[in-house]
Coordinates of C-alpha atoms and ligand atoms in Angstrom, one line a residue:
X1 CA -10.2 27.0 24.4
X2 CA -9.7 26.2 20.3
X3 CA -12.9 24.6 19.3
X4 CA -12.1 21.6 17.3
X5 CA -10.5 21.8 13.7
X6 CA -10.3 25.4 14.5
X7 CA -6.9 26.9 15.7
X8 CA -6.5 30.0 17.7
X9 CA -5.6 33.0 15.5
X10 CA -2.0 33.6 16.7
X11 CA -1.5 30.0 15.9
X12 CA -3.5 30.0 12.4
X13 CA -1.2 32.1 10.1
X14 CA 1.8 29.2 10.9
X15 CA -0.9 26.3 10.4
X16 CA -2.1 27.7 7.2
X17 CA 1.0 27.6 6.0
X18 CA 1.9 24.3 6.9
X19 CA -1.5 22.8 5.7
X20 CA -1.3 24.9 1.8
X21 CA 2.2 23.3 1.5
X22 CA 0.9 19.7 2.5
X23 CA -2.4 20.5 0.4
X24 CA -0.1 21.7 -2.1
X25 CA 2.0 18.6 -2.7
X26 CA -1.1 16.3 -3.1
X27 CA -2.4 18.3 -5.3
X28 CA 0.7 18.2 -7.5
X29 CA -1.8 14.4 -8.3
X30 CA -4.3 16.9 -9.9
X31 CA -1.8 18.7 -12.0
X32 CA -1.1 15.1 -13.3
X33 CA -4.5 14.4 -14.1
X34 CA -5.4 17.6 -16.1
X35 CA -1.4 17.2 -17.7
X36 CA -2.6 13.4 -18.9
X37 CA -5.8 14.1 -19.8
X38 CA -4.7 17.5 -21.7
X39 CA -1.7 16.4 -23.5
X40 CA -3.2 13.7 -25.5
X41 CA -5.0 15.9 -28.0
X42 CA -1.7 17.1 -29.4
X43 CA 0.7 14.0 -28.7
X44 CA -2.1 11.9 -31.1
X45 CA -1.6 13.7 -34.1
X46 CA 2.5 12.3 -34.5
X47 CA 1.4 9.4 -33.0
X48 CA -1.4 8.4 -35.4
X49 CA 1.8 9.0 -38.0
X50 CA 4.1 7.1 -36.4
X51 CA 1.9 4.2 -35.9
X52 CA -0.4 4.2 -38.7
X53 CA -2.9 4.8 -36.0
X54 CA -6.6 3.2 -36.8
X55 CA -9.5 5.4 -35.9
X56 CA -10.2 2.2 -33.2
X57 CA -6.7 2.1 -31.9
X58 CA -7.0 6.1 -31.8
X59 CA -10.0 5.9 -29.6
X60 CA -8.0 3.2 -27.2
X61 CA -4.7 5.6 -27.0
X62 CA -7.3 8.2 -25.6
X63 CA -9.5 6.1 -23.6
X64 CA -8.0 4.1 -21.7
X65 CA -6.8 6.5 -19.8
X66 CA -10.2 7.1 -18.3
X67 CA -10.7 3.4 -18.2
X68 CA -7.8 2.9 -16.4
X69 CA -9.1 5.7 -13.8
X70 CA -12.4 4.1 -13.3
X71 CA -10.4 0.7 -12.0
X72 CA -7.9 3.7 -10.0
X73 CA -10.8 5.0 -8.2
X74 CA -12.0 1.6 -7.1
X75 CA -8.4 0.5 -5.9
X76 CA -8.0 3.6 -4.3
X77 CA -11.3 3.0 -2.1
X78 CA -9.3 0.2 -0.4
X79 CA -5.8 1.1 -0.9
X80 CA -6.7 4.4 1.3
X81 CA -7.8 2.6 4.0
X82 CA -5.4 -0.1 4.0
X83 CA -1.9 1.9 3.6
X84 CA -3.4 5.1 4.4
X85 CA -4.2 8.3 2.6
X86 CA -0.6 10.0 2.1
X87 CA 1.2 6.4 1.0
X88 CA -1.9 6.1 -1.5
X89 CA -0.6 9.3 -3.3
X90 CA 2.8 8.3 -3.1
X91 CA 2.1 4.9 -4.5
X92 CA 0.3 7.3 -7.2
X93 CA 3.0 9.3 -8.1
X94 CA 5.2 5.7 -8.6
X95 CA 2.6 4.8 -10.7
X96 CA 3.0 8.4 -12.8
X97 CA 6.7 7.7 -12.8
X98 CA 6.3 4.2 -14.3
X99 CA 3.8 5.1 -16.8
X100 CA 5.6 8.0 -18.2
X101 CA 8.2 6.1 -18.6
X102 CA 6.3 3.2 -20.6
X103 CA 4.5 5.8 -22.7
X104 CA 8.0 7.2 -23.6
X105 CA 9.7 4.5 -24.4
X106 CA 6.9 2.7 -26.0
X107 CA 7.9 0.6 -29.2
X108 CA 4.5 -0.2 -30.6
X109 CA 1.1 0.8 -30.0
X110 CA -0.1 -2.0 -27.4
X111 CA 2.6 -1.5 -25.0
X112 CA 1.7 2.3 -25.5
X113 CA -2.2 1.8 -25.3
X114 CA -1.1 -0.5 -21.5
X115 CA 1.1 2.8 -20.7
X116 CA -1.8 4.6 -20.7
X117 CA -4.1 2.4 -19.0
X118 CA -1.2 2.4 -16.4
X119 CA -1.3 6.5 -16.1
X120 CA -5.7 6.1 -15.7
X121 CA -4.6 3.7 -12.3
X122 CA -2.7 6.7 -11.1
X123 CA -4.9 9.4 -12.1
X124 CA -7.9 7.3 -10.2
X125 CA -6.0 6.7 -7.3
X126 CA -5.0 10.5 -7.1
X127 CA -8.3 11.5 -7.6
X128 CA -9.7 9.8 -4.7
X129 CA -6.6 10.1 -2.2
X130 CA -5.8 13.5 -3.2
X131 CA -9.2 15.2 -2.2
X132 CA -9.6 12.8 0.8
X133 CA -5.9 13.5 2.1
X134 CA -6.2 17.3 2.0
X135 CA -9.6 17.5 3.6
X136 CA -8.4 15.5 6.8
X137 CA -5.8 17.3 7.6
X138 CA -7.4 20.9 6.7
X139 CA -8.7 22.7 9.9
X140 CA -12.6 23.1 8.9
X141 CA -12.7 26.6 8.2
X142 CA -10.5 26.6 5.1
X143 CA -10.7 22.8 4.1
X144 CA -13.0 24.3 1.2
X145 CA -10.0 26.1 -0.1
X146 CA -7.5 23.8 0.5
X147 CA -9.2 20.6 -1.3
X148 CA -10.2 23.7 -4.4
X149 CA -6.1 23.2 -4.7
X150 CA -6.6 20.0 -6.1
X151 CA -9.2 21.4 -9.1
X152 CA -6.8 24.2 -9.6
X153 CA -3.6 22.1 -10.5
X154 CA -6.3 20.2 -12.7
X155 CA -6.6 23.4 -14.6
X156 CA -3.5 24.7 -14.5
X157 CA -2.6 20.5 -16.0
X158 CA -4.6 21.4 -19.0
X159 CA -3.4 24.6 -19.4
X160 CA 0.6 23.1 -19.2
X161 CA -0.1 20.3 -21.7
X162 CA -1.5 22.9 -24.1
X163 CA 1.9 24.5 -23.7
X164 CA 4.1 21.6 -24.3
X165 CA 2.2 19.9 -27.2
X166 CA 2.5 23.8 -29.0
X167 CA 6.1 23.7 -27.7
X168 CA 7.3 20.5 -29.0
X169 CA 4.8 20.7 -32.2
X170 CA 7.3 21.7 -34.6
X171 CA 9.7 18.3 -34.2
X172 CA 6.3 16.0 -33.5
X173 CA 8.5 14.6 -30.7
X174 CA 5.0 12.7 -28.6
X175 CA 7.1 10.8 -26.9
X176 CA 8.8 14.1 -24.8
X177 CA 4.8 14.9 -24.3
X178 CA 3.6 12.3 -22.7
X179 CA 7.2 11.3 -21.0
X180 CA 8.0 14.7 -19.2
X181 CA 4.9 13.8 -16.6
X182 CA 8.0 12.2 -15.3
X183 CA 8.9 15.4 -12.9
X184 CA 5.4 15.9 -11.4
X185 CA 5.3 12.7 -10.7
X186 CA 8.6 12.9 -8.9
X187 CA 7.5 15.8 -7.0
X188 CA 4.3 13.8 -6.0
X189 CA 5.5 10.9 -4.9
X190 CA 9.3 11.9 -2.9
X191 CA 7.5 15.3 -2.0
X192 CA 5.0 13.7 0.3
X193 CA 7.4 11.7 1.9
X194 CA 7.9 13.9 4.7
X195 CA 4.4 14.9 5.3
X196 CA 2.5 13.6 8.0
X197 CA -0.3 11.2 7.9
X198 CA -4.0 11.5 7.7
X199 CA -4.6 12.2 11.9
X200 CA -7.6 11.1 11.0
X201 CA -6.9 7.5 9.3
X202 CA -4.4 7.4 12.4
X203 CA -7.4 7.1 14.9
X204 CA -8.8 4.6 13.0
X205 CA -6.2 2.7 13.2
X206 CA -6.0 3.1 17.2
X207 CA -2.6 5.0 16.6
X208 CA -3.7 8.0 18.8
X209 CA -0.3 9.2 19.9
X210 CA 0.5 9.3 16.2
X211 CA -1.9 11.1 15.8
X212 CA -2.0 13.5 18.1
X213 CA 1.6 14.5 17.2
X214 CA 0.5 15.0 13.5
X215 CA -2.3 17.5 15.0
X216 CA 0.1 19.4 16.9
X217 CA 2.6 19.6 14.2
X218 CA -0.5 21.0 11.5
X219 CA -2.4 23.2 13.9
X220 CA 1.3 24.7 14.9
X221 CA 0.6 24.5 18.6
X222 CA -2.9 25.1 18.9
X223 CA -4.9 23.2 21.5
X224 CA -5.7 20.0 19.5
X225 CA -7.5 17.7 22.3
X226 CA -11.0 18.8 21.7
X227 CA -10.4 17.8 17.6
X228 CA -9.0 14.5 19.4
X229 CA -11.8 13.9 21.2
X230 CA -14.1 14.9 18.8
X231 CA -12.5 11.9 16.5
X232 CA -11.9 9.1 19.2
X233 CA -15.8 10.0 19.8
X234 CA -16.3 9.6 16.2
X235 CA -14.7 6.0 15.8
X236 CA -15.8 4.7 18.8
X237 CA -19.6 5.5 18.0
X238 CA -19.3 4.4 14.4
X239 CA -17.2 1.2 14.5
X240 CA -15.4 0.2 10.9
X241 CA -17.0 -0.5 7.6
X242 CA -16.4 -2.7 4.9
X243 CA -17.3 -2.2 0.6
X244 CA -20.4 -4.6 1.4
X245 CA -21.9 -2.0 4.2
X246 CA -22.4 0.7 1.2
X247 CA -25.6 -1.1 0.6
X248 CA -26.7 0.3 4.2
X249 CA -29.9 2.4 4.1
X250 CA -28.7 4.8 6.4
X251 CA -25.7 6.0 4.0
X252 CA -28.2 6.0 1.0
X253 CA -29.2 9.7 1.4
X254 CA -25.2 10.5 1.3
X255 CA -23.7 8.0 -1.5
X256 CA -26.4 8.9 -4.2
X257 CA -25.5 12.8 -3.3
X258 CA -21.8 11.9 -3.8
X259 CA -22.5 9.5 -7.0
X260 CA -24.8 12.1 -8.2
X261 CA -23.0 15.0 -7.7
X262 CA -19.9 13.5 -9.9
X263 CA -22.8 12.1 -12.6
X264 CA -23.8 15.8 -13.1
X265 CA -20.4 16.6 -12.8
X266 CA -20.3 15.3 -16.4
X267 CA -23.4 14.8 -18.3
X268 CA -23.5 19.0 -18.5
X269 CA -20.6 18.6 -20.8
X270 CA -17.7 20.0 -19.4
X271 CA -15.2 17.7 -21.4
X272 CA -17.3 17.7 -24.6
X273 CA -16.7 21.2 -24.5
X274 CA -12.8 20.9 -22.7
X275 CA -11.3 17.9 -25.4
X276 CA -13.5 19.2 -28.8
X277 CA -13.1 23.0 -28.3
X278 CA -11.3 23.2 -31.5
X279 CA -13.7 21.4 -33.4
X280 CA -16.9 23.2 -31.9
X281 CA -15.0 26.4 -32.7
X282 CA -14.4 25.6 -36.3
X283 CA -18.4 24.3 -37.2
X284 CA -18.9 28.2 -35.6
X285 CA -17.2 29.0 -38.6
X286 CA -13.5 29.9 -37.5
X287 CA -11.9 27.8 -40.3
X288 CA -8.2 29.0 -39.7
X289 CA -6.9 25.9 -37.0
X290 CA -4.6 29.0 -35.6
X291 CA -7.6 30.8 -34.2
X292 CA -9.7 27.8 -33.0
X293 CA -6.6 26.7 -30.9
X294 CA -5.4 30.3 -29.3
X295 CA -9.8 29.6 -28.5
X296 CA -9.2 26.8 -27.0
X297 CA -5.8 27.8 -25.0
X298 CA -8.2 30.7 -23.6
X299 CA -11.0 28.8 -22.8
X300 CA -8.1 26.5 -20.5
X301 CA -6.7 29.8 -19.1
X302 CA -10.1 31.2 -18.3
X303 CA -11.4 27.7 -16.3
X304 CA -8.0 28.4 -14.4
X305 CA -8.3 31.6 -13.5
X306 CA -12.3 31.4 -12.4
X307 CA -11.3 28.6 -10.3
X308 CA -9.8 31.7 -8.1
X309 CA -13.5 32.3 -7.3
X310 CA -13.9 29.0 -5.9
X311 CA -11.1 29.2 -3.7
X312 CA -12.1 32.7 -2.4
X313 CA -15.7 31.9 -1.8
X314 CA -15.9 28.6 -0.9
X315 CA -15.5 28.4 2.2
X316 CA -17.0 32.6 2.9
X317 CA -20.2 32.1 0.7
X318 CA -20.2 28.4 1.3
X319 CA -21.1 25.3 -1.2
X320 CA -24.3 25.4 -2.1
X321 CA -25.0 29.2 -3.5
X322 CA -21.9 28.4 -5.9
X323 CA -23.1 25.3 -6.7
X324 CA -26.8 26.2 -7.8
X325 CA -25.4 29.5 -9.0
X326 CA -23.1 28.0 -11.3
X327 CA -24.9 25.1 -12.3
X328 CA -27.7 27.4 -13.3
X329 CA -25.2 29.8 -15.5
X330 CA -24.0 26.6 -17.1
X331 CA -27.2 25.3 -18.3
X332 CA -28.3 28.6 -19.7
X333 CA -25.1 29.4 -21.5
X334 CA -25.9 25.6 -23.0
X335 CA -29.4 26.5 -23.7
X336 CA -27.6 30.0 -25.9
X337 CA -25.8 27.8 -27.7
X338 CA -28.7 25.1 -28.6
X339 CA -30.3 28.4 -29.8
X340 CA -27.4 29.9 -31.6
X341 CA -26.5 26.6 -33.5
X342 CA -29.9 26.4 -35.4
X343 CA -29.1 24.1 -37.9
X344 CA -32.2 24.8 -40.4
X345 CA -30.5 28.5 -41.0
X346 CA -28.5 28.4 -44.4
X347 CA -25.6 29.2 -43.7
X348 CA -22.8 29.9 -40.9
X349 CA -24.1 33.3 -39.6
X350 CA -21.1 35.9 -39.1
X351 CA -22.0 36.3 -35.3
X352 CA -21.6 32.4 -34.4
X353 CA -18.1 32.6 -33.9
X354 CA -18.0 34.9 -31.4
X355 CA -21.3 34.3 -29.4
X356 CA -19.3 30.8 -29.4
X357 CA -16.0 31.8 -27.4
X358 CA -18.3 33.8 -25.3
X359 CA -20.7 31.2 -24.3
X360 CA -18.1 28.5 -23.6
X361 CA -16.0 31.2 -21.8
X362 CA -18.8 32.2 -19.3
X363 CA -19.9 28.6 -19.7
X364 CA -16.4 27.8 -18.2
X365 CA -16.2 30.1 -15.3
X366 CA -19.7 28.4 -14.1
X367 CA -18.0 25.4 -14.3
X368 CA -14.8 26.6 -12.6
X369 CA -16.5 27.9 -9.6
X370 CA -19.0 25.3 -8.8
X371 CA -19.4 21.3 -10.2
X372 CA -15.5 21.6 -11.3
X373 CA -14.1 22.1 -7.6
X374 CA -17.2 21.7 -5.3
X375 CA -17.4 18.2 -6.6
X376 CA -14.3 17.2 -5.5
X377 CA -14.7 18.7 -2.5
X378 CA -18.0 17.4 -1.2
X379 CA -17.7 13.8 -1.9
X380 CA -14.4 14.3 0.3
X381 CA -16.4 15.6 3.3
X382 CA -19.9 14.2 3.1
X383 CA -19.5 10.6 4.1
X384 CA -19.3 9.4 7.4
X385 CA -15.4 8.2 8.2
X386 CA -15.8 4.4 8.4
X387 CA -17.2 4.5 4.8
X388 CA -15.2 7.7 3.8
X389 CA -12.7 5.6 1.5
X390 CA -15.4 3.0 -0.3
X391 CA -17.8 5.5 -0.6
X392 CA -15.6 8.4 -2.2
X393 CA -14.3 6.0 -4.8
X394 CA -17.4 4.6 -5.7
X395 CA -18.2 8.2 -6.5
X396 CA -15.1 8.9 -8.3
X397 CA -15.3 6.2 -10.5
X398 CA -19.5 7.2 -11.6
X399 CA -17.2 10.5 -12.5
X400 CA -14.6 8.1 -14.6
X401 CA -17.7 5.9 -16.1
X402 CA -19.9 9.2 -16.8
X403 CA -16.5 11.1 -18.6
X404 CA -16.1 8.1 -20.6
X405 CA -19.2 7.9 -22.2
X406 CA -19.9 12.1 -22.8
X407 CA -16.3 11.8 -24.3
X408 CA -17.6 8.7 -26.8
X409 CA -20.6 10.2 -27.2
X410 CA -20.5 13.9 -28.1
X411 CA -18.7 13.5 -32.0
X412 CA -21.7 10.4 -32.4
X413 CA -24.2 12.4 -31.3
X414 CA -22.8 15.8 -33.2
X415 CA -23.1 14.1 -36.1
X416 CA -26.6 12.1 -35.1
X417 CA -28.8 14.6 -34.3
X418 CA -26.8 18.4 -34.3
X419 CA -25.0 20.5 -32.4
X420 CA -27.6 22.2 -31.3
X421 CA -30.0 19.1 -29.8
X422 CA -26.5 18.4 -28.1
X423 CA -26.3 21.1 -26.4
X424 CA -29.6 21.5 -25.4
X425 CA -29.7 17.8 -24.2
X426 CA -26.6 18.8 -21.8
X427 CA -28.5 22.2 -20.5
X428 CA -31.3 19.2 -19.7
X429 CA -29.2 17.6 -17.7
X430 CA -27.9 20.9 -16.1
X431 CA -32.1 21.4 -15.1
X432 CA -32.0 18.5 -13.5
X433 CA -28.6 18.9 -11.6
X434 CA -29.7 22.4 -9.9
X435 CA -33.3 20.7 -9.0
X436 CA -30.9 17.8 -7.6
X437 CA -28.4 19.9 -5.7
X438 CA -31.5 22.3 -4.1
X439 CA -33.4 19.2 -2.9
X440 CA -30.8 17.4 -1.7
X441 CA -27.3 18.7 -1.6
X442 CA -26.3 19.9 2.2
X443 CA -24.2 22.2 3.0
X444 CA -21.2 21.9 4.7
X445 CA -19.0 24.8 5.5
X446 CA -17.2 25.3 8.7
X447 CA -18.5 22.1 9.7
X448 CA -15.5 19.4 11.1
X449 CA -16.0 16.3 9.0
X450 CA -17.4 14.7 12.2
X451 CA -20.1 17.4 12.4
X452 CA -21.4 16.7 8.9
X453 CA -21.8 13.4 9.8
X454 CA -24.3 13.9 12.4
X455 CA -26.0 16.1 9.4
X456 CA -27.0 13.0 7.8
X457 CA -28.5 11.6 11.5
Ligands
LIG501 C1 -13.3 17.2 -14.0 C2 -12.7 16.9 -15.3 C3 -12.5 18.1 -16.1 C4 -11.8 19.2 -15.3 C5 -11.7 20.5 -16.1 C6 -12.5 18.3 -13.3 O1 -13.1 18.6 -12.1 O2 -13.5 16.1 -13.1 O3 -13.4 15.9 -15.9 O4 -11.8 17.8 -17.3 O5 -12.4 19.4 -14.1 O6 -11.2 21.5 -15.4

């Protein structure tokens, strides 16, 4: 008999299938979220002159994106349980649609500064339904993989808007930027459609034959009453939970691994090294802007491709080796750097350009194989069901709230104190994340989302 969440093998090839192209389609959400957040660098610099931008009203066009993705997150908590995880990233992709749209057609700079508050709601309601959607329906032994989707459309986002804002640099056209988000949020929100619902939200909602026709359909077949069972079980021993129960000592241990994990997630300085790559290339003494942005186009192509790692090992080597192994290769490729930007020295030494592109490249691939995905990932599987929804998007927005301020902070604190007490105050931070994630990180592979539950018992 199929052990639960785990189909036979002459079943699995068809179910894999079935579950990369569901998993596939949410994660169209993440593409979206690395487009959005990617595509501003570029689409600023013809805005700024078609607006007569103020450095203030600059900082709003960019921020409020990740403002509006802190409230997303929140909403998302409830909205997942209420409507459900697949109509969440449908209502997602609407709200992609809409906000394109706004951006695009903006006349002035407020109704362009609400457009993209209106994109943050969708990418914080993606980012909490996305991951949350794929890692119900994924059979246990590849859910790893299959929520690692989600970074990798991230990735490849970043990479795509790099694309477009070179492509459409020469007629300054912003408004084609920040508008063609339009088709991926088409293909988000009338590709999921026709994809089943969470089994798992179904049961909570007492709709087991619903369910149970879901399962069959995504485990193509297999024997699905012992993953049946081992839900009904599940909400029948649990009972529901509401925002006020995250307060409960019992889900301490598991929401400050989830809030922490997405803390770290940022505070080692992935997106002061992602958004000012041009800028930290150019104080290493590239002054031509052509070679600190083919840098920077690497440095997106090379977090894409190491996210391959993640996808292979993830669910082989499981999550925490990657996680304190890349953690660890992040903070000492910071630490280089703190070294290498000595600011006492004279003058630009000839060697600082290149140690630069090869610390942030093998800073990158640390990143790309453990906090970038695993992140994601874990605070999709660690908490128990009943508080799976509140508890993930309490998570998700600490990530919003922690982006937000490294994002403000790193050109202040560049110019405060140095790039090199910079760096070495995000390699401090990257200490503290690998003593974090060996004392209290668990790990989960293989394990049904019921079975990691009963971890935390
Ligand atoms: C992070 C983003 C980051 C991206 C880079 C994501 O996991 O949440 O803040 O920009 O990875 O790949």
């Amino acid at each position: 008999m199929a052990e639960a969440g785990r189909p036979t093998s002459e079943h699995s090839g068809q179910a894999v299938f079935y579950i990369a192209v569901v998993a596939g389609l949410a994660a169209v959400g993440g593409l979206l979220f690395g487009y959005d957040t990617g595509v501003i660098s570029g689409a600023l610099l013809y805005i700024e002159k078609d607006f007569r931008l103020s450095d203030a009203m600059q900082g709003l066009v960019v921020s409020a994106v990740t403002l509006g993705a802190l409230v997303g997150a929140l909403a998302g908590g409830t909205l997942a349980d209420r409507i459900g995880r697949r109509s969440t990233n449908i209502g997602a992709g609407l709200l992609f649609i809409l906000a394109s749209l706004i951006c695009a057609f903006a006349p002035g700079v407020p109704i362009l500064i609400g457009g993209r508050l209106v994109v943050g709601l969708a990418i914080g309601l993606t980012s909490v339904a996305a991951p949350m959607y794929i890692a119900e329906v994924a059979p246990a032994r590849i859910r790893g993989s299959m929520v690692t989707l989600f970074q990798l459309a991230i990735t490849i986002g970043i990479v795509v808007a790099y694309g477009v804002d070179e492509g459409f640099s020469a007629s300054g056209s912003w408004r084609w930027m920040l508008g063609l988000a339009v088709i991926p949020g088409a293909l988000l929100a009338f590709g999921l459609i026709p994809m089943p619902s969470s089994p798992r939200w179904l049961m909570r909602q007492g709709r087991e034959d619903e369910a149970r026709a879901v399962l069959e359909k995504i485990r193509a077949g297999a024997e699905v009453e012992p993953e049946i069972d081992e839900i009904r079980a599940d909400v029948e021993a649990e009972g529901s939970g509401t925002w006020r129960d995250l307060g409960a000592r019992s889900l301490r241990p598991a929401l400050s691994v989830g809030v922490g994990l997405a803390v770290f997630q940022q505070v080692t300085g992935i997106n002061a090294v992602l958004y000012y790559a041009p800028k930290i290339f150019q104080s290493a003494g590239f002054s031509s802007d052509f070679v600190a942005l083919a840098a920077t186009i690497g440095i997106g192509v090379v977090n894409v491709l190491a996210t391959f790692i993640a996808i292979w090992l993830v669910d082989r080597a499981g999550r925490r080796p990657l996680l304190i192994v890349g953690t660890a290769g992040m903070t000492l490729t910071l630490a280089v750097l703190g070294f290498a930007f000595d600011e006492s020295a004279a003058a630009t030494p000839e060697w600082l350009g290149v140690l630069t592109i090869v610390c942030l490249s093998v800073y990158v691939v640390f990143f790309a194989f453990s906090l970038g995905p695993i992140v994601w990932l874990m605070i999709s599987e660690i908490f128990p069901s009943q508080y799976r929804a509140p508890a993930m998007a309490v998570s998700a927005a600490s990530n919003w709230a922690a982006n937000f301020v490294v994002s403000l902070t790193f050109p202040m604190l560049r110019a405060a104190v140095g790039s090199s007490a910079t760096f070495f105050l995000y390699a401090a931070f990257g200490v503290l994340a690998v003593v974090f994630i060996v004392a209290r990180v668990p790990e989960t592979r293989g394990r049904t989302l019921e079975e990691i539950e009963a971890l935390w018992h």
